[in-house]
mmCIF file of C-alpha atoms and ligand atoms in Angstrom:
data_model
loop_
_atom_site.group_PDB
_atom_site.id
_atom_site.type_symbol
_atom_site.label_atom_id
_atom_site.label_comp_id
_atom_site.label_asym_id
_atom_site.label_seq_id
_atom_site.Cartn_x
_atom_site.Cartn_y
_atom_site.Cartn_z
ATOM 1 C CA MET U 73 -4.853 25.253 6.598
ATOM 2 C CA THR U 74 -2.548 23.467 4.118
ATOM 3 C CA LYS U 75 -4.005 20.220 2.862
ATOM 4 C CA PRO U 76 -1.816 17.171 3.571
ATOM 5 C CA ILE U 77 -0.293 15.222 0.678
ATOM 6 C CA ALA U 78 -0.275 11.413 0.476
ATOM 7 C CA LEU U 79 1.968 9.406 -1.850
ATOM 8 C CA ILE U 80 0.342 6.035 -2.585
ATOM 9 C CA THR U 81 2.141 3.374 -4.616
ATOM 10 C CA GLY U 82 -0.009 1.173 -6.868
ATOM 11 C CA ALA U 83 -2.834 3.725 -7.016
ATOM 12 C CA SER U 84 -4.038 2.789 -10.492
ATOM 13 C CA ARG U 85 -6.233 -0.112 -9.345
ATOM 14 C CA GLY U 86 -7.669 -1.970 -6.367
ATOM 15 C CA LEU U 87 -6.879 -0.919 -2.827
ATOM 16 C CA GLY U 88 -4.477 1.902 -3.727
ATOM 17 C CA ARG U 89 -7.083 3.520 -5.961
ATOM 18 C CA ASN U 90 -9.693 3.246 -3.239
ATOM 19 C CA MET U 91 -7.354 4.668 -0.572
ATOM 20 C CA ALA U 92 -6.643 7.637 -2.864
ATOM 21 C CA LEU U 93 -10.363 8.369 -3.301
ATOM 22 C CA HIS U 94 -11.133 8.053 0.421
ATOM 23 C CA LEU U 95 -8.244 10.351 1.350
ATOM 24 C CA ALA U 96 -9.164 12.851 -1.386
ATOM 25 C CA LYS U 97 -12.730 12.997 0.004
ATOM 26 C CA ARG U 98 -11.155 14.075 3.320
ATOM 27 C CA GLY U 99 -9.235 16.856 1.571
ATOM 28 C CA VAL U 100 -5.879 15.100 1.105
ATOM 29 C CA HIS U 101 -3.882 15.806 -2.076
ATOM 30 C CA ILE U 102 -2.645 12.661 -3.813
ATOM 31 C CA ILE U 103 0.527 11.633 -5.588
ATOM 32 C CA GLY U 104 -0.310 8.203 -6.977
ATOM 33 C CA THR U 105 1.901 5.760 -8.803
ATOM 34 C CA TYR U 106 1.113 3.309 -11.570
ATOM 35 C CA ARG U 107 3.177 0.677 -13.349
ATOM 36 C CA GLY U 108 1.199 -0.506 -16.418
ATOM 37 C CA GLY U 109 -2.053 1.372 -15.837
ATOM 38 C CA ALA U 110 -1.309 4.880 -17.127
ATOM 39 C CA ALA U 111 -4.855 5.339 -18.450
ATOM 40 C CA GLU U 112 -6.422 4.122 -15.186
ATOM 41 C CA ALA U 113 -4.137 6.462 -13.252
ATOM 42 C CA ASP U 114 -5.169 9.394 -15.396
ATOM 43 C CA ALA U 115 -8.848 8.563 -14.881
ATOM 44 C CA LEU U 116 -8.210 8.504 -11.124
ATOM 45 C CA ARG U 117 -6.434 11.870 -11.306
ATOM 46 C CA GLN U 118 -9.502 13.401 -12.941
ATOM 47 C CA GLU U 119 -11.863 11.778 -10.434
ATOM 48 C CA ILE U 120 -9.816 13.191 -7.543
ATOM 49 C CA GLN U 121 -9.745 16.648 -9.066
ATOM 50 C CA ALA U 122 -13.541 16.536 -9.369
ATOM 51 C CA LEU U 123 -13.573 15.973 -5.591
ATOM 52 C CA GLY U 124 -11.792 19.306 -5.114
ATOM 53 C CA THR U 125 -8.248 18.216 -4.281
ATOM 54 C CA SER U 126 -5.232 17.884 -6.551
ATOM 55 C CA ALA U 127 -3.578 14.738 -7.842
ATOM 56 C CA ALA U 128 -0.499 13.815 -9.814
ATOM 57 C CA MET U 129 0.281 10.363 -11.171
ATOM 58 C CA LEU U 130 3.849 9.104 -11.638
ATOM 59 C CA ALA U 131 5.203 5.912 -13.204
ATOM 60 C CA LEU U 132 6.986 3.523 -10.837
ATOM 61 C CA ASP U 133 7.972 -0.124 -10.776
ATOM 62 C CA VAL U 134 8.748 -0.966 -7.148
ATOM 63 C CA THR U 135 11.004 -3.847 -8.195
ATOM 64 C CA ASP U 136 13.287 -1.427 -10.088
ATOM 65 C CA THR U 137 15.357 -0.051 -7.211
ATOM 66 C CA LYS U 138 17.781 1.606 -9.633
ATOM 67 C CA SER U 139 14.979 3.934 -10.718
ATOM 68 C CA PHE U 140 14.252 5.156 -7.174
ATOM 69 C CA ALA U 141 16.708 8.083 -7.144
ATOM 70 C CA ALA U 142 15.178 9.498 -10.339
ATOM 71 C CA PHE U 143 11.686 8.797 -8.962
ATOM 72 C CA ALA U 144 12.493 10.762 -5.784
ATOM 73 C CA GLU U 145 13.672 13.683 -7.935
ATOM 74 C CA LYS U 146 10.427 13.504 -9.882
ATOM 75 C CA VAL U 147 8.448 13.539 -6.630
ATOM 76 C CA ALA U 148 10.415 16.600 -5.413
ATOM 77 C CA GLU U 149 9.711 18.395 -8.689
ATOM 78 C CA THR U 150 6.007 17.417 -8.577
ATOM 79 C CA LEU U 151 5.707 18.668 -5.004
ATOM 80 C CA LYS U 152 7.118 22.031 -6.058
ATOM 81 C CA THR U 153 5.237 22.508 -9.317
ATOM 82 C CA GLU U 154 1.854 20.899 -8.458
ATOM 83 C CA PHE U 155 1.550 21.598 -4.763
ATOM 84 C CA GLY U 156 3.998 24.419 -3.905
ATOM 85 C CA ARG U 157 5.554 22.216 -1.195
ATOM 86 C CA GLU U 158 8.963 20.633 -0.548
ATOM 87 C CA ARG U 159 7.756 17.604 1.384
ATOM 88 C CA PHE U 160 4.723 15.332 1.641
ATOM 89 C CA ASP U 161 2.931 13.954 4.705
ATOM 90 C CA PHE U 162 1.876 10.323 4.197
ATOM 91 C CA LEU U 163 3.652 7.504 2.363
ATOM 92 C CA VAL U 164 1.557 4.388 1.697
ATOM 93 C CA ASN U 165 3.590 1.408 0.463
ATOM 94 C CA ASN U 166 0.725 -0.441 -1.209
ATOM 95 C CA ALA U 167 1.855 -1.614 -4.670
ATOM 96 C CA GLY U 168 2.056 -5.350 -5.157
ATOM 97 C CA ASN U 169 0.546 -8.488 -6.561
ATOM 98 C CA GLY U 170 -0.373 -11.894 -5.233
ATOM 99 C CA LEU U 171 1.308 -15.026 -6.459
ATOM 100 C CA PHE U 172 -0.042 -18.505 -5.890
ATOM 101 C CA ALA U 173 2.756 -21.079 -5.576
ATOM 102 C CA ASN U 174 2.631 -24.264 -3.548
ATOM 103 C CA PHE U 175 5.698 -24.470 -1.322
ATOM 104 C CA ILE U 176 6.818 -27.789 -2.808
ATOM 105 C CA GLU U 177 6.901 -26.376 -6.338
ATOM 106 C CA ALA U 178 7.821 -22.735 -5.698
ATOM 107 C CA THR U 179 10.800 -21.474 -7.684
ATOM 108 C CA GLU U 180 13.654 -19.140 -6.838
ATOM 109 C CA GLU U 181 12.342 -16.753 -9.512
ATOM 110 C CA GLN U 182 8.967 -16.580 -7.734
ATOM 111 C CA PHE U 183 10.719 -16.058 -4.409
ATOM 112 C CA ASP U 184 12.882 -13.260 -5.825
ATOM 113 C CA SER U 185 9.919 -11.589 -7.513
ATOM 114 C CA LEU U 186 7.802 -11.569 -4.339
ATOM 115 C CA MET U 187 10.643 -10.323 -2.150
ATOM 116 C CA ALA U 188 11.540 -7.635 -4.694
ATOM 117 C CA THR U 189 7.955 -6.402 -4.871
ATOM 118 C CA HIS U 190 6.818 -6.649 -1.280
ATOM 119 C CA LEU U 191 10.006 -6.225 0.763
ATOM 120 C CA ARG U 192 12.979 -4.814 -1.154
ATOM 121 C CA GLY U 193 10.816 -2.266 -3.007
ATOM 122 C CA PRO U 194 9.108 -0.682 0.012
ATOM 123 C CA THR U 195 12.374 -0.792 1.994
ATOM 124 C CA PHE U 196 14.540 1.120 -0.446
ATOM 125 C CA LEU U 197 11.769 3.305 -1.832
ATOM 126 C CA THR U 198 11.034 4.540 1.679
ATOM 127 C CA GLN U 199 14.747 5.090 2.273
ATOM 128 C CA LYS U 200 15.000 7.246 -0.859
ATOM 129 C CA LEU U 201 11.806 9.192 -0.122
ATOM 130 C CA LEU U 202 12.501 9.867 3.575
ATOM 131 C CA PRO U 203 14.128 13.272 2.957
ATOM 132 C CA LEU U 204 10.848 14.288 1.300
ATOM 133 C CA VAL U 205 8.606 13.096 4.161
ATOM 134 C CA GLU U 206 7.638 15.804 6.652
ATOM 135 C CA ASP U 207 8.815 15.449 10.233
ATOM 136 C CA GLY U 208 5.701 14.262 12.082
ATOM 137 C CA GLY U 209 4.488 12.493 8.916
ATOM 138 C CA ARG U 210 3.264 8.935 8.514
ATOM 139 C CA ILE U 211 4.301 5.792 6.742
ATOM 140 C CA LEU U 212 1.795 3.001 6.241
ATOM 141 C CA ASN U 213 2.969 -0.366 4.917
ATOM 142 C CA VAL U 214 0.535 -2.883 3.472
ATOM 143 C CA SER U 215 0.922 -6.388 4.897
ATOM 144 C CA SER U 216 -1.592 -9.231 4.646
ATOM 145 C CA GLY U 217 -3.851 -11.403 6.778
ATOM 146 C CA PHE U 218 -1.708 -14.307 5.564
ATOM 147 C CA VAL U 219 0.874 -13.337 8.183
ATOM 148 C CA ARG U 220 -1.652 -14.381 10.869
ATOM 149 C CA PHE U 221 -3.502 -17.253 9.158
ATOM 150 C CA THR U 222 -2.570 -19.765 6.496
ATOM 151 C CA LEU U 223 -3.939 -21.163 3.258
ATOM 152 C CA PRO U 224 -1.940 -23.387 0.909
ATOM 153 C CA GLY U 225 -0.189 -21.531 -1.911
ATOM 154 C CA TYR U 226 0.800 -18.330 -0.208
ATOM 155 C CA SER U 227 3.902 -19.244 1.818
ATOM 156 C CA LEU U 228 6.386 -17.050 -0.056
ATOM 157 C CA TYR U 229 3.993 -14.116 -0.332
ATOM 158 C CA ALA U 230 3.181 -14.358 3.377
ATOM 159 C CA ALA U 231 6.847 -14.598 4.312
ATOM 160 C CA ALA U 232 7.563 -11.355 2.438
ATOM 161 C CA LYS U 233 4.623 -9.655 4.174
ATOM 162 C CA ALA U 234 5.737 -10.976 7.582
ATOM 163 C CA ALA U 235 9.077 -9.277 6.990
ATOM 164 C CA VAL U 236 7.218 -6.054 6.203
ATOM 165 C CA GLU U 237 5.534 -6.170 9.622
ATOM 166 C CA VAL U 238 8.896 -6.621 11.363
ATOM 167 C CA LEU U 239 10.408 -3.852 9.275
ATOM 168 C CA THR U 240 7.496 -1.614 10.275
ATOM 169 C CA ARG U 241 8.399 -1.909 13.971
ATOM 170 C CA PHE U 242 12.071 -1.210 13.427
ATOM 171 C CA MET U 243 11.298 1.726 11.125
ATOM 172 C CA ALA U 244 9.038 3.177 13.817
ATOM 173 C CA VAL U 245 11.875 2.976 16.345
ATOM 174 C CA GLU U 246 14.412 4.660 14.102
ATOM 175 C CA LEU U 247 12.095 7.309 12.641
ATOM 176 C CA GLY U 248 10.504 8.268 15.963
ATOM 177 C CA ALA U 249 13.195 10.918 16.419
ATOM 178 C CA ARG U 250 11.628 12.756 13.481
ATOM 179 C CA GLY U 251 8.109 12.222 14.811
ATOM 180 C CA ILE U 252 7.336 9.934 11.883
ATOM 181 C CA ARG U 253 4.868 7.202 12.818
ATOM 182 C CA VAL U 254 5.161 3.919 10.965
ATOM 183 C CA ASN U 255 2.359 1.367 10.963
ATOM 184 C CA ALA U 256 1.059 -1.441 8.773
ATOM 185 C CA ILE U 257 -2.345 -2.778 7.816
ATOM 186 C CA ALA U 258 -3.043 -6.455 7.283
ATOM 187 C CA PRO U 259 -6.146 -6.707 5.077
ATOM 188 C CA GLY U 260 -8.005 -10.001 4.884
ATOM 189 C CA ALA U 261 -9.355 -11.197 1.544
ATOM 190 C CA ILE U 262 -10.602 -8.223 -0.467
ATOM 191 C CA ALA U 263 -12.408 -8.337 -3.814
ATOM 192 C CA THR U 264 -9.879 -6.786 -6.221
ATOM 193 C CA ASP U 265 -7.762 -7.988 -9.167
ATOM 194 C CA PHE U 266 -5.435 -9.570 -6.580
ATOM 195 C CA GLY U 267 -4.643 -13.232 -7.264
ATOM 196 C CA GLY U 268 -6.314 -13.048 -10.685
ATOM 197 C CA GLY U 269 -9.476 -11.587 -9.103
ATOM 198 C CA ALA U 270 -10.600 -14.997 -7.754
ATOM 199 C CA VAL U 271 -12.107 -13.676 -4.497
ATOM 200 C CA ARG U 272 -14.169 -11.166 -6.495
ATOM 201 C CA ASP U 273 -15.018 -13.164 -9.629
ATOM 202 C CA ASN U 274 -15.161 -16.846 -8.675
ATOM 203 C CA GLU U 275 -18.420 -17.589 -6.846
ATOM 204 C CA ASN U 276 -17.059 -20.714 -5.157
ATOM 205 C CA VAL U 277 -13.890 -19.019 -3.935
ATOM 206 C CA ASN U 278 -15.900 -16.020 -2.775
ATOM 207 C CA ALA U 279 -18.346 -18.209 -0.793
ATOM 208 C CA TYR U 280 -15.541 -20.344 0.671
ATOM 209 C CA VAL U 281 -13.606 -17.303 1.873
ATOM 210 C CA ALA U 282 -16.744 -15.530 3.154
ATOM 211 C CA GLN U 283 -17.697 -18.449 5.433
ATOM 212 C CA GLY U 284 -14.390 -17.944 7.254
ATOM 213 C CA ILE U 285 -15.068 -14.278 7.977
ATOM 214 C CA ALA U 286 -17.024 -13.355 11.097
ATOM 215 C CA LEU U 287 -19.006 -10.682 9.234
ATOM 216 C CA GLY U 288 -20.033 -13.247 6.615
ATOM 217 C CA ARG U 289 -18.711 -11.647 3.422
ATOM 218 C CA VAL U 290 -15.389 -10.912 1.741
ATOM 219 C CA GLY U 291 -13.916 -7.429 2.097
ATOM 220 C CA LEU U 292 -14.504 -4.672 -0.445
ATOM 221 C CA PRO U 293 -11.993 -1.981 -1.411
ATOM 222 C CA ASP U 294 -14.063 0.596 0.537
ATOM 223 C CA ASP U 295 -13.450 -1.425 3.722
ATOM 224 C CA ILE U 296 -9.725 -0.738 3.320
ATOM 225 C CA GLY U 297 -9.828 2.811 1.918
ATOM 226 C CA GLY U 298 -11.928 3.895 4.902
ATOM 227 C CA ALA U 299 -9.628 2.182 7.392
ATOM 228 C CA VAL U 300 -6.539 3.810 5.875
ATOM 229 C CA THR U 301 -8.141 7.252 6.131
ATOM 230 C CA ALA U 302 -8.933 6.575 9.794
ATOM 231 C CA ILE U 303 -5.425 5.299 10.577
ATOM 232 C CA LEU U 304 -3.807 8.322 8.920
ATOM 233 C CA SER U 305 -6.076 10.765 10.798
ATOM 234 C CA GLU U 306 -4.757 12.847 13.688
ATOM 235 C CA ASP U 307 -6.981 10.865 16.085
ATOM 236 C CA MET U 308 -4.742 7.829 15.446
ATOM 237 C CA GLY U 309 -1.540 9.766 15.985
ATOM 238 C CA TRP U 310 -0.487 7.727 19.018
ATOM 239 C CA ALA U 311 -0.533 4.453 17.097
ATOM 240 C CA ASN U 312 3.022 3.596 16.132
ATOM 241 C CA GLY U 313 4.955 0.484 15.133
ATOM 242 C CA THR U 314 1.853 -1.685 14.964
ATOM 243 C CA THR U 315 -0.105 -3.702 12.427
ATOM 244 C CA PHE U 316 -3.866 -3.260 12.158
ATOM 245 C CA ASP U 317 -5.831 -6.358 11.171
ATOM 246 C CA ILE U 318 -8.565 -5.168 8.777
ATOM 247 C CA SER U 319 -10.259 -8.396 7.799
ATOM 248 C CA GLY U 320 -13.843 -8.340 9.092
ATOM 249 C CA GLY U 321 -12.652 -11.023 11.513
ATOM 250 C CA GLN U 322 -11.181 -13.551 9.071
ATOM 251 C CA LEU U 323 -10.226 -16.993 10.385
ATOM 252 C CA LEU U 324 -10.334 -15.920 14.012
HETATM 253 P P1 NDP A 483 -4.451 -5.097 -7.466
HETATM 254 O O1 NDP A 483 -3.892 -6.189 -8.301
HETATM 255 O O2 NDP A 483 -5.893 -4.763 -7.574
HETATM 256 O O3 NDP A 483 -3.612 -3.741 -7.721
HETATM 257 C C1 NDP A 483 -2.226 -3.756 -7.663
HETATM 258 C C2 NDP A 483 -1.663 -2.364 -7.823
HETATM 259 O O4 NDP A 483 -0.246 -2.424 -7.579
HETATM 260 C C3 NDP A 483 -1.842 -1.787 -9.215
HETATM 261 O O5 NDP A 483 -2.017 -0.404 -9.109
HETATM 262 C C4 NDP A 483 -0.524 -2.125 -9.914
HETATM 263 O O6 NDP A 483 -0.147 -1.181 -10.887
HETATM 264 C C5 NDP A 483 0.450 -2.004 -8.748
HETATM 265 N N1 NDP A 483 1.644 -2.847 -8.910
HETATM 266 C C6 NDP A 483 1.727 -4.202 -8.967
HETATM 267 N N2 NDP A 483 3.003 -4.593 -9.091
HETATM 268 C C7 NDP A 483 3.748 -3.454 -9.107
HETATM 269 C C8 NDP A 483 5.124 -3.169 -9.208
HETATM 270 N N3 NDP A 483 6.048 -4.140 -9.343
HETATM 271 N N4 NDP A 483 5.544 -1.877 -9.178
HETATM 272 C C9 NDP A 483 4.638 -0.883 -9.044
HETATM 273 N N5 NDP A 483 3.318 -1.062 -8.962
HETATM 274 C C10 NDP A 483 2.885 -2.344 -8.991
HETATM 275 O O7 NDP A 483 -4.062 -5.521 -5.977
HETATM 276 P P2 NDP A 483 -4.662 -5.000 -4.575
HETATM 277 O O8 NDP A 483 -5.098 -3.615 -4.707
HETATM 278 O O9 NDP A 483 -5.614 -6.013 -4.076
HETATM 279 O O10 NDP A 483 -3.356 -5.094 -3.666
HETATM 280 C C11 NDP A 483 -2.725 -3.936 -3.127
HETATM 281 C C12 NDP A 483 -1.865 -4.357 -1.948
HETATM 282 O O11 NDP A 483 -2.668 -4.972 -0.948
HETATM 283 C C13 NDP A 483 -0.766 -5.359 -2.304
HETATM 284 O O12 NDP A 483 0.409 -5.059 -1.582
HETATM 285 C C14 NDP A 483 -1.354 -6.693 -1.814
HETATM 286 O O13 NDP A 483 -0.357 -7.623 -1.536
HETATM 287 C C15 NDP A 483 -2.106 -6.221 -0.588
HETATM 288 N N6 NDP A 483 -3.182 -7.098 -0.123
HETATM 289 C C16 NDP A 483 -4.257 -7.382 -0.912
HETATM 290 C C17 NDP A 483 -5.269 -8.199 -0.433
HETATM 291 C C18 NDP A 483 -6.458 -8.568 -1.262
HETATM 292 O O14 NDP A 483 -7.140 -9.544 -0.914
HETATM 293 N N7 NDP A 483 -6.778 -7.841 -2.317
HETATM 294 C C19 NDP A 483 -5.209 -8.783 0.922
HETATM 295 C C20 NDP A 483 -4.052 -8.390 1.676
HETATM 296 C C21 NDP A 483 -3.078 -7.581 1.166
HETATM 297 P P3 NDP A 483 -0.506 -1.302 -12.473
HETATM 298 O O15 NDP A 483 -1.871 -1.885 -12.612
HETATM 299 O O16 NDP A 483 -0.423 0.132 -12.951
HETATM 300 O O17 NDP A 483 0.550 -2.181 -13.085
#
């Protein structure tokens, strides 16, 4: 049976990297993207190949919409040369960064940057890549627990992610005709480089966040990589147009 192919944006670090490894362990080929982390992406490519599947890493800045047409051409070429295919199966819109900005002080530049990264990027990247997504394939957008609960400093970020959840539902409606299922995940706080790595590296922040999570600890990348593999499995094929809260029960 042909192995499925997943394209994951922001695969060089954090959650995207972990998703790539979990999927590769289940026999999924990976096309990962990186922005600054070419060396990290190459290390991931080798790690995936050691697991027995293939991987290719491509440069992409999701805020640079003008580059998307050339990126789609590069993906088409990579599919042909690396995988002998014309289309891929799973698109995971994961790339992005956190930005702490109190509402009172937040600037238009910060607003534009967050919207460009978390909303405009995934919107128009998906649009450009759709001809390369198999009918019956999957799109998974990455939202955030901040859409459901609040903490000071994340209003703009959360607003962009809220829009992603709405977009997810409308994409599911329009892409259903092609059998493409579109869902989102909303991770709670996960120990990565996100937000300067505070949840992972700052003991006080880590303890403060953990006491608000029913399972008593912050999330780890493996908590998300495993969930993504499950959501993209055939067993979850009837899930469509929804957002999965993957937070260990944060701020319930
Ligand atoms: P990390 O900072 O660990 O990793 C971010 C990844 O995204 C890197 O691979 C980075 O690439 C890439 N990236 C960042 N900005 C851009 C850009 N403009 N264009 C292309 N790639 C970019 O973050 P996480 O792994 O924690 O976050 C991944 C996703 O999960 C994000 O969408 C985030 O909002 C979301 N999320 C994270 C949570 C958390 O607590 N960690 C909670 C909820 C949601 P490179 O290093 O090569 O530049």
